[in-house]
PDB file of C-alpha atoms in Angstrom:
ATOM      1  CA  UNK A   1     -11.961 -25.542   8.251  1.00 39.00           C
ATOM      2  CA  UNK A   2      -9.811 -22.381   7.304  1.00 47.00           C
ATOM      3  CA  UNK A   3      -6.241 -22.275   8.089  1.00 57.00           C
ATOM      4  CA  UNK A   4      -5.269 -19.139   9.457  1.00 90.00           C
ATOM      5  CA  UNK A   5      -4.698 -15.966   6.578  1.00 93.00           C
ATOM      6  CA  UNK A   6      -1.483 -15.740   8.625  1.00 93.00           C
ATOM      7  CA  UNK A   7       0.423 -19.046   8.275  1.00 94.00           C
ATOM      8  CA  UNK A   8      -1.036 -18.903   4.142  1.00 95.00           C
ATOM      9  CA  UNK A   9       0.621 -15.306   3.531  1.00 96.00           C
ATOM     10  CA  UNK A  10       4.373 -16.731   4.861  1.00 95.00           C
ATOM     11  CA  UNK A  11       3.572 -19.975   3.278  1.00 96.00           C
ATOM     12  CA  UNK A  12       4.164 -18.034  -0.212  1.00 97.00           C
ATOM     13  CA  UNK A  13       6.951 -18.299  -2.007  1.00 96.00           C
ATOM     14  CA  UNK A  14       9.200 -15.175  -4.076  1.00 96.00           C
ATOM     15  CA  UNK A  15       6.203 -13.032  -4.350  1.00 97.00           C
ATOM     16  CA  UNK A  16       6.378  -9.641  -6.294  1.00 97.00           C
ATOM     17  CA  UNK A  17       3.984  -6.331  -5.958  1.00 98.00           C
ATOM     18  CA  UNK A  18       7.220  -4.424  -8.169  1.00 97.00           C
ATOM     19  CA  UNK A  19       8.946  -5.075 -11.272  1.00 96.00           C
ATOM     20  CA  UNK A  20      10.738  -8.582 -10.352  1.00 95.00           C
ATOM     21  CA  UNK A  21      13.596  -7.828 -11.610  1.00 96.00           C
ATOM     22  CA  UNK A  22      14.578  -5.317  -8.711  1.00 97.00           C
ATOM     23  CA  UNK A  23      16.083  -7.990  -6.165  1.00 95.00           C
ATOM     24  CA  UNK A  24      15.263  -7.100  -2.715  1.00 95.00           C
ATOM     25  CA  UNK A  25      18.723  -6.220  -1.967  1.00 95.00           C
ATOM     26  CA  UNK A  26      18.440  -3.115  -2.912  1.00 97.00           C
ATOM     27  CA  UNK A  27      15.040  -2.728  -1.159  1.00 97.00           C
ATOM     28  CA  UNK A  28      15.754   0.273   2.014  1.00 96.00           C
ATOM     29  CA  UNK A  29      13.597   0.976   4.875  1.00 95.00           C
ATOM     30  CA  UNK A  30      12.400   5.057   5.022  1.00 92.00           C
ATOM     31  CA  UNK A  31      10.378   5.752   7.939  1.00 89.00           C
ATOM     32  CA  UNK A  32       8.306   8.082   7.428  1.00 87.00           C
ATOM     33  CA  UNK A  33       6.735   8.048  11.211  1.00 86.00           C
ATOM     34  CA  UNK A  34       5.914  11.354  12.299  1.00 80.00           C
ATOM     35  CA  UNK A  35       8.863  11.665  15.491  1.00 79.00           C
ATOM     36  CA  UNK A  36      11.335  11.631  12.215  1.00 80.00           C
ATOM     37  CA  UNK A  37       9.530  13.589  10.064  1.00 77.00           C
ATOM     38  CA  UNK A  38       8.483  16.337  12.055  1.00 74.00           C
ATOM     39  CA  UNK A  39      12.301  16.088  12.646  1.00 77.00           C
ATOM     40  CA  UNK A  40      13.647  16.323   9.533  1.00 74.00           C
ATOM     41  CA  UNK A  41      11.257  19.633   8.262  1.00 72.00           C
ATOM     42  CA  UNK A  42      10.438  18.307   5.430  1.00 71.00           C
ATOM     43  CA  UNK A  43       6.924  19.080   3.770  1.00 72.00           C
ATOM     44  CA  UNK A  44       5.077  15.886   3.217  1.00 71.00           C
ATOM     45  CA  UNK A  45       2.792  18.341   1.465  1.00 75.00           C
ATOM     46  CA  UNK A  46       4.572  19.437  -1.393  1.00 80.00           C
ATOM     47  CA  UNK A  47       4.907  15.918  -3.820  1.00 84.00           C
ATOM     48  CA  UNK A  48       8.099  17.469  -5.636  1.00 87.00           C
ATOM     49  CA  UNK A  49       9.697  17.897  -2.773  1.00 86.00           C
ATOM     50  CA  UNK A  50       8.925  14.688  -1.395  1.00 86.00           C
ATOM     51  CA  UNK A  51       9.783  13.171  -4.501  1.00 90.00           C
ATOM     52  CA  UNK A  52      13.640  14.392  -4.135  1.00 91.00           C
ATOM     53  CA  UNK A  53      13.956  14.010  -0.146  1.00 90.00           C
ATOM     54  CA  UNK A  54      12.924  10.267  -1.679  1.00 91.00           C
ATOM     55  CA  UNK A  55      15.216   9.914  -4.471  1.00 93.00           C
ATOM     56  CA  UNK A  56      18.056  11.314  -1.700  1.00 93.00           C
ATOM     57  CA  UNK A  57      17.647   8.576   0.085  1.00 93.00           C
ATOM     58  CA  UNK A  58      17.793   6.197  -2.122  1.00 96.00           C
ATOM     59  CA  UNK A  59      20.409   7.598  -3.457  1.00 96.00           C
ATOM     60  CA  UNK A  60      22.131   7.705  -0.300  1.00 96.00           C
ATOM     61  CA  UNK A  61      21.932   4.168  -0.152  1.00 96.00           C
ATOM     62  CA  UNK A  62      22.353   3.216  -3.585  1.00 97.00           C
ATOM     63  CA  UNK A  63      18.690   1.077  -3.157  1.00 97.00           C
ATOM     64  CA  UNK A  64      16.042   1.728  -5.652  1.00 97.00           C
ATOM     65  CA  UNK A  65      13.313   0.476  -3.568  1.00 97.00           C
ATOM     66  CA  UNK A  66      12.005   2.356  -0.138  1.00 96.00           C
ATOM     67  CA  UNK A  67       9.448   0.576   1.568  1.00 96.00           C
ATOM     68  CA  UNK A  68       8.260   1.043   5.195  1.00 92.00           C
ATOM     69  CA  UNK A  69       5.534   1.929   7.150  1.00 92.00           C
ATOM     70  CA  UNK A  70       3.243  -0.231   7.687  1.00 95.00           C
ATOM     71  CA  UNK A  71       1.131   0.158  11.629  1.00 93.00           C
ATOM     72  CA  UNK A  72       3.700   3.470  11.593  1.00 92.00           C
ATOM     73  CA  UNK A  73       1.771   6.702  13.035  1.00 85.00           C
ATOM     74  CA  UNK A  74       2.263  10.018  10.142  1.00 80.00           C
ATOM     75  CA  UNK A  75       1.862  13.539   9.679  1.00 71.00           C
ATOM     76  CA  UNK A  76       1.982  13.280   6.363  1.00 64.00           C
ATOM     77  CA  UNK A  77      -2.034  13.233   6.162  1.00 55.00           C
ATOM     78  CA  UNK A  78      -3.362  16.104   8.227  1.00 51.00           C
ATOM     79  CA  UNK A  79      -3.795  18.213   4.764  1.00 46.00           C
ATOM     80  CA  UNK A  80      -6.455  16.647   3.591  1.00 46.00           C
ATOM     81  CA  UNK A  81      -9.651  16.261   5.461  1.00 52.00           C
ATOM     82  CA  UNK A  82     -10.002  12.647   4.183  1.00 48.00           C
ATOM     83  CA  UNK A  83      -8.501  11.500   7.355  1.00 47.00           C
ATOM     84  CA  UNK A  84     -10.683  14.360   9.205  1.00 53.00           C
ATOM     85  CA  UNK A  85     -13.234  16.032  10.205  1.00 49.00           C
ATOM     86  CA  UNK A  86     -15.394  17.115  13.245  1.00 49.00           C
ATOM     87  CA  UNK A  87     -16.945  13.913  13.477  1.00 50.00           C
ATOM     88  CA  UNK A  88     -13.674  11.173  12.873  1.00 55.00           C
ATOM     89  CA  UNK A  89     -10.969  10.702  14.878  1.00 64.00           C
ATOM     90  CA  UNK A  90      -8.008  11.502  13.298  1.00 68.00           C
ATOM     91  CA  UNK A  91      -6.532   9.039  11.629  1.00 72.00           C
ATOM     92  CA  UNK A  92      -2.562   8.207  11.165  1.00 82.00           C
ATOM     93  CA  UNK A  93      -1.703   5.226  11.641  1.00 89.00           C
ATOM     94  CA  UNK A  94      -0.876   2.951   8.508  1.00 91.00           C
ATOM     95  CA  UNK A  95      -2.178   0.000   8.106  1.00 95.00           C
ATOM     96  CA  UNK A  96      -0.474  -0.571   4.667  1.00 96.00           C
ATOM     97  CA  UNK A  97       3.052  -1.060   3.027  1.00 97.00           C
ATOM     98  CA  UNK A  98       4.858   1.405   0.849  1.00 96.00           C
ATOM     99  CA  UNK A  99       6.621   0.908  -1.930  1.00 97.00           C
ATOM    100  CA  UNK A 100       8.656   3.805  -3.042  1.00 95.00           C
ATOM    101  CA  UNK A 101       9.955   3.887  -6.691  1.00 96.00           C
ATOM    102  CA  UNK A 102       9.189   5.942 -10.011  1.00 95.00           C
ATOM    103  CA  UNK A 103       6.223   6.394 -11.288  1.00 96.00           C
ATOM    104  CA  UNK A 104       5.926   4.095 -14.449  1.00 97.00           C
ATOM    105  CA  UNK A 105       7.033   1.056 -12.257  1.00 98.00           C
ATOM    106  CA  UNK A 106       5.238  -2.189 -13.719  1.00 98.00           C
ATOM    107  CA  UNK A 107       2.946  -3.096 -10.309  1.00 98.00           C
ATOM    108  CA  UNK A 108       2.368  -6.901 -10.772  1.00 98.00           C
ATOM    109  CA  UNK A 109      -0.766  -8.650  -8.988  1.00 98.00           C
ATOM    110  CA  UNK A 110       0.968 -10.726  -5.789  1.00 98.00           C
ATOM    111  CA  UNK A 111      -1.124 -14.073  -6.386  1.00 98.00           C
ATOM    112  CA  UNK A 112      -3.236 -15.748  -8.772  1.00 98.00           C
ATOM    113  CA  UNK A 113      -6.686 -14.297  -8.001  1.00 98.00           C
ATOM    114  CA  UNK A 114      -9.255 -12.227 -10.167  1.00 98.00           C
ATOM    115  CA  UNK A 115     -10.390  -8.779 -10.544  1.00 98.00           C
ATOM    116  CA  UNK A 116     -12.619  -7.740  -6.925  1.00 98.00           C
ATOM    117  CA  UNK A 117     -13.459  -4.267  -8.190  1.00 98.00           C
ATOM    118  CA  UNK A 118     -11.085  -0.453  -8.981  1.00 98.00           C
ATOM    119  CA  UNK A 119     -11.042   3.115  -9.151  1.00 97.00           C
ATOM    120  CA  UNK A 120     -10.412   5.648  -9.112  1.00 97.00           C
ATOM    121  CA  UNK A 121     -10.651   7.415  -5.753  1.00 95.00           C
ATOM    122  CA  UNK A 122     -10.027  11.297  -5.954  1.00 92.00           C
ATOM    123  CA  UNK A 123      -9.662  13.431  -2.354  1.00 86.00           C
ATOM    124  CA  UNK A 124      -6.965  15.272  -2.094  1.00 80.00           C
ATOM    125  CA  UNK A 125      -4.579  12.623  -0.398  1.00 79.00           C
ATOM    126  CA  UNK A 126      -7.126   9.497  -1.550  1.00 88.00           C
ATOM    127  CA  UNK A 127      -5.423   7.285  -3.256  1.00 94.00           C
ATOM    128  CA  UNK A 128      -6.012   8.041  -7.036  1.00 96.00           C
ATOM    129  CA  UNK A 129      -6.328   4.811  -9.489  1.00 98.00           C
ATOM    130  CA  UNK A 130      -6.645   2.353  -7.671  1.00 98.00           C
ATOM    131  CA  UNK A 131      -7.100  -2.231  -7.876  1.00 98.00           C
ATOM    132  CA  UNK A 132      -8.471  -4.810  -5.399  1.00 98.00           C
ATOM    133  CA  UNK A 133      -7.431  -8.384  -6.706  1.00 98.00           C
ATOM    134  CA  UNK A 134      -9.876 -11.306  -4.639  1.00 98.00           C
ATOM    135  CA  UNK A 135      -7.294 -14.333  -3.972  1.00 98.00           C
ATOM    136  CA  UNK A 136      -8.662 -17.930  -2.447  1.00 97.00           C
ATOM    137  CA  UNK A 137      -5.681 -20.539  -1.436  1.00 96.00           C
ATOM    138  CA  UNK A 138      -6.518 -23.532   1.262  1.00 91.00           C
ATOM    139  CA  UNK A 139     -10.254 -22.729   0.997  1.00 91.00           C
ATOM    140  CA  UNK A 140      -9.644 -18.644   2.738  1.00 95.00           C
ATOM    141  CA  UNK A 141     -10.407 -15.547   0.204  1.00 97.00           C
ATOM    142  CA  UNK A 142      -8.530 -12.873   1.102  1.00 98.00           C
ATOM    143  CA  UNK A 143      -7.631  -9.177  -0.848  1.00 98.00           C
ATOM    144  CA  UNK A 144      -4.546  -7.329  -2.126  1.00 98.00           C
ATOM    145  CA  UNK A 145      -4.900  -3.611  -2.496  1.00 98.00           C
ATOM    146  CA  UNK A 146      -2.468  -1.464  -4.939  1.00 98.00           C
ATOM    147  CA  UNK A 147      -3.167   2.321  -4.471  1.00 97.00           C
ATOM    148  CA  UNK A 148      -1.331   5.344  -6.296  1.00 96.00           C
ATOM    149  CA  UNK A 149      -1.671   3.847  -9.450  1.00 98.00           C
ATOM    150  CA  UNK A 150      -1.395   5.333 -13.264  1.00 98.00           C
ATOM    151  CA  UNK A 151      -5.151   5.926 -14.660  1.00 97.00           C
ATOM    152  CA  UNK A 152      -4.408   4.571 -17.407  1.00 98.00           C
ATOM    153  CA  UNK A 153      -4.147   1.533 -14.928  1.00 98.00           C
ATOM    154  CA  UNK A 154      -7.355   1.551 -15.298  1.00 98.00           C
ATOM    155  CA  UNK A 155      -7.946   0.385 -18.569  1.00 97.00           C
ATOM    156  CA  UNK A 156      -8.926  -2.749 -20.032  1.00 96.00           C
ATOM    157  CA  UNK A 157     -10.151  -3.636 -16.125  1.00 97.00           C
ATOM    158  CA  UNK A 158     -13.484  -5.719 -15.300  1.00 98.00           C
ATOM    159  CA  UNK A 159     -14.368  -7.582 -12.398  1.00 98.00           C
ATOM    160  CA  UNK A 160     -13.683 -11.148 -12.471  1.00 98.00           C
ATOM    161  CA  UNK A 161     -11.032 -11.358 -14.620  1.00 98.00           C
ATOM    162  CA  UNK A 162      -8.277 -14.194 -13.857  1.00 98.00           C
ATOM    163  CA  UNK A 163      -5.049 -12.816 -13.495  1.00 98.00           C
ATOM    164  CA  UNK A 164      -1.850 -14.692 -12.978  1.00 98.00           C
ATOM    165  CA  UNK A 165       1.336 -13.583  -9.903  1.00 98.00           C
ATOM    166  CA  UNK A 166       3.674 -11.722 -11.273  1.00 98.00           C
ATOM    167  CA  UNK A 167       1.103 -10.396 -13.992  1.00 97.00           C
ATOM    168  CA  UNK A 168       2.068  -6.859 -14.869  1.00 98.00           C
ATOM    169  CA  UNK A 169      -1.471  -5.137 -13.453  1.00 98.00           C
ATOM    170  CA  UNK A 170      -1.130  -1.937 -13.732  1.00 98.00           C
ATOM    171  CA  UNK A 171       1.840   1.269 -13.723  1.00 98.00           C
ATOM    172  CA  UNK A 172       2.668   3.050 -10.597  1.00 98.00           C
ATOM    173  CA  UNK A 173       1.345   7.337 -11.412  1.00 97.00           C
ATOM    174  CA  UNK A 174       2.765  10.332 -10.683  1.00 95.00           C
ATOM    175  CA  UNK A 175       1.631  13.719  -8.818  1.00 92.00           C
ATOM    176  CA  UNK A 176      -1.497  14.514  -8.604  1.00 92.00           C
ATOM    177  CA  UNK A 177      -2.816  11.576 -10.480  1.00 94.00           C
ATOM    178  CA  UNK A 178      -1.626   9.596  -7.204  1.00 93.00           C
ATOM    179  CA  UNK A 179      -4.110  11.400  -4.856  1.00 89.00           C
ATOM    180  CA  UNK A 180      -0.662  13.701  -5.322  1.00 87.00           C
ATOM    181  CA  UNK A 181       2.692  12.424  -3.350  1.00 88.00           C
ATOM    182  CA  UNK A 182       5.911  11.156  -4.355  1.00 89.00           C
ATOM    183  CA  UNK A 183       5.134   8.364  -7.083  1.00 94.00           C
ATOM    184  CA  UNK A 184       4.924   5.552  -4.604  1.00 95.00           C
ATOM    185  CA  UNK A 185       2.465   1.893  -4.396  1.00 98.00           C
ATOM    186  CA  UNK A 186       0.231   1.162  -1.519  1.00 97.00           C
ATOM    187  CA  UNK A 187      -0.187  -2.227  -0.486  1.00 98.00           C
ATOM    188  CA  UNK A 188      -2.322  -3.709   1.598  1.00 98.00           C
ATOM    189  CA  UNK A 189      -3.751  -6.961   2.539  1.00 98.00           C
ATOM    190  CA  UNK A 190      -7.321  -7.214   3.933  1.00 98.00           C
ATOM    191  CA  UNK A 191      -9.257 -10.258   5.302  1.00 97.00           C
ATOM    192  CA  UNK A 192     -12.590  -8.446   4.923  1.00 97.00           C
ATOM    193  CA  UNK A 193     -13.788  -5.864   2.439  1.00 97.00           C
ATOM    194  CA  UNK A 194     -16.618  -4.669   4.661  1.00 96.00           C
ATOM    195  CA  UNK A 195     -18.848  -4.748   1.413  1.00 96.00           C
ATOM    196  CA  UNK A 196     -16.626  -2.120   0.040  1.00 97.00           C
ATOM    197  CA  UNK A 197     -14.840  -1.525  -3.744  1.00 97.00           C
ATOM    198  CA  UNK A 198     -12.337   0.057  -6.000  1.00 96.00           C
ATOM    199  CA  UNK A 199     -11.943   1.059  -2.065  1.00 96.00           C
ATOM    200  CA  UNK A 200     -11.270   0.044   1.606  1.00 95.00           C
ATOM    201  CA  UNK A 201      -8.852   2.577   4.007  1.00 93.00           C
ATOM    202  CA  UNK A 202      -5.750   2.477   4.069  1.00 93.00           C
ATOM    203  CA  UNK A 203      -5.250   4.567   7.216  1.00 90.00           C
ATOM    204  CA  UNK A 204      -6.828   4.584  10.641  1.00 90.00           C
ATOM    205  CA  UNK A 205      -6.956   6.099  13.907  1.00 87.00           C
ATOM    206  CA  UNK A 206      -5.437   4.876  16.718  1.00 87.00           C
ATOM    207  CA  UNK A 207      -9.249   2.971  18.616  1.00 87.00           C
ATOM    208  CA  UNK A 208      -9.808   1.780  15.855  1.00 89.00           C
ATOM    209  CA  UNK A 209      -6.193   0.336  15.384  1.00 92.00           C
ATOM    210  CA  UNK A 210      -7.197  -3.753  16.890  1.00 93.00           C
ATOM    211  CA  UNK A 211      -9.739  -4.327  14.023  1.00 94.00           C
ATOM    212  CA  UNK A 212      -7.464  -2.852  11.218  1.00 94.00           C
ATOM    213  CA  UNK A 213      -4.407  -4.929  12.483  1.00 93.00           C
ATOM    214  CA  UNK A 214      -6.324  -8.417  12.602  1.00 94.00           C
ATOM    215  CA  UNK A 215      -8.236  -7.649   9.578  1.00 96.00           C
ATOM    216  CA  UNK A 216      -5.336  -5.857   7.281  1.00 96.00           C
ATOM    217  CA  UNK A 217      -1.868  -8.119   7.913  1.00 96.00           C
ATOM    218  CA  UNK A 218       1.513  -7.354   7.814  1.00 96.00           C
ATOM    219  CA  UNK A 219       2.287  -7.390   4.381  1.00 97.00           C
ATOM    220  CA  UNK A 220       5.201  -8.243   4.480  1.00 96.00           C
ATOM    221  CA  UNK A 221       4.201 -12.118   5.851  1.00 96.00           C
ATOM    222  CA  UNK A 222       4.093 -12.152   2.010  1.00 97.00           C
ATOM    223  CA  UNK A 223       6.240  -9.865   0.230  1.00 97.00           C
ATOM    224  CA  UNK A 224       9.232 -10.747   2.924  1.00 96.00           C
ATOM    225  CA  UNK A 225      11.887  -8.329   2.660  1.00 95.00           C
ATOM    226  CA  UNK A 226      14.496  -8.341   4.489  1.00 81.00           C
TER     227      UNK A 226
END
């Protein structure tokens, strides 16, 4: 009998996916919903302006990491054809958790597992360098995706390579290598990779939300950032 993934995620303890020395009390939420960013009159397409906005948010809140964004409807993606073309509905609902902190920050394996796949997703607004790990707990196999990494993060990687929980697997990338965003980790949990390798949608359209909510549960079930 397969356990429920949500239950398995909630049972895991002391999970960190970036710099383990930073305590969760030094994290602050960040609202990047369309409603909020439209009010701010903020140019989200300029990575330098965006990074200054993040840095300011962190210093105002005396925090080291800004986080949030699961199931957030955003305008961030409008600059890129990756998220909208004539055939598809606009994909603007974020289905991972973002952790905003400086480029070069260490990225850690959430849990024991192995490297499923990795690649550089180079389109504007895409993930840039990406690593996907495969985990099996209580006979349940699922995946964690780490996006917006540095190019060096792909060096020496091999499919099937064993990783241990808390091991450094990458560092955060800087724009434009990271998809041209202010530096952050996109962290996502995926039940079924649907045959994909090195990439998986991190944003979906309104029509797809039921499927993706089930296939990509809230990463905070695992991280438990208060």
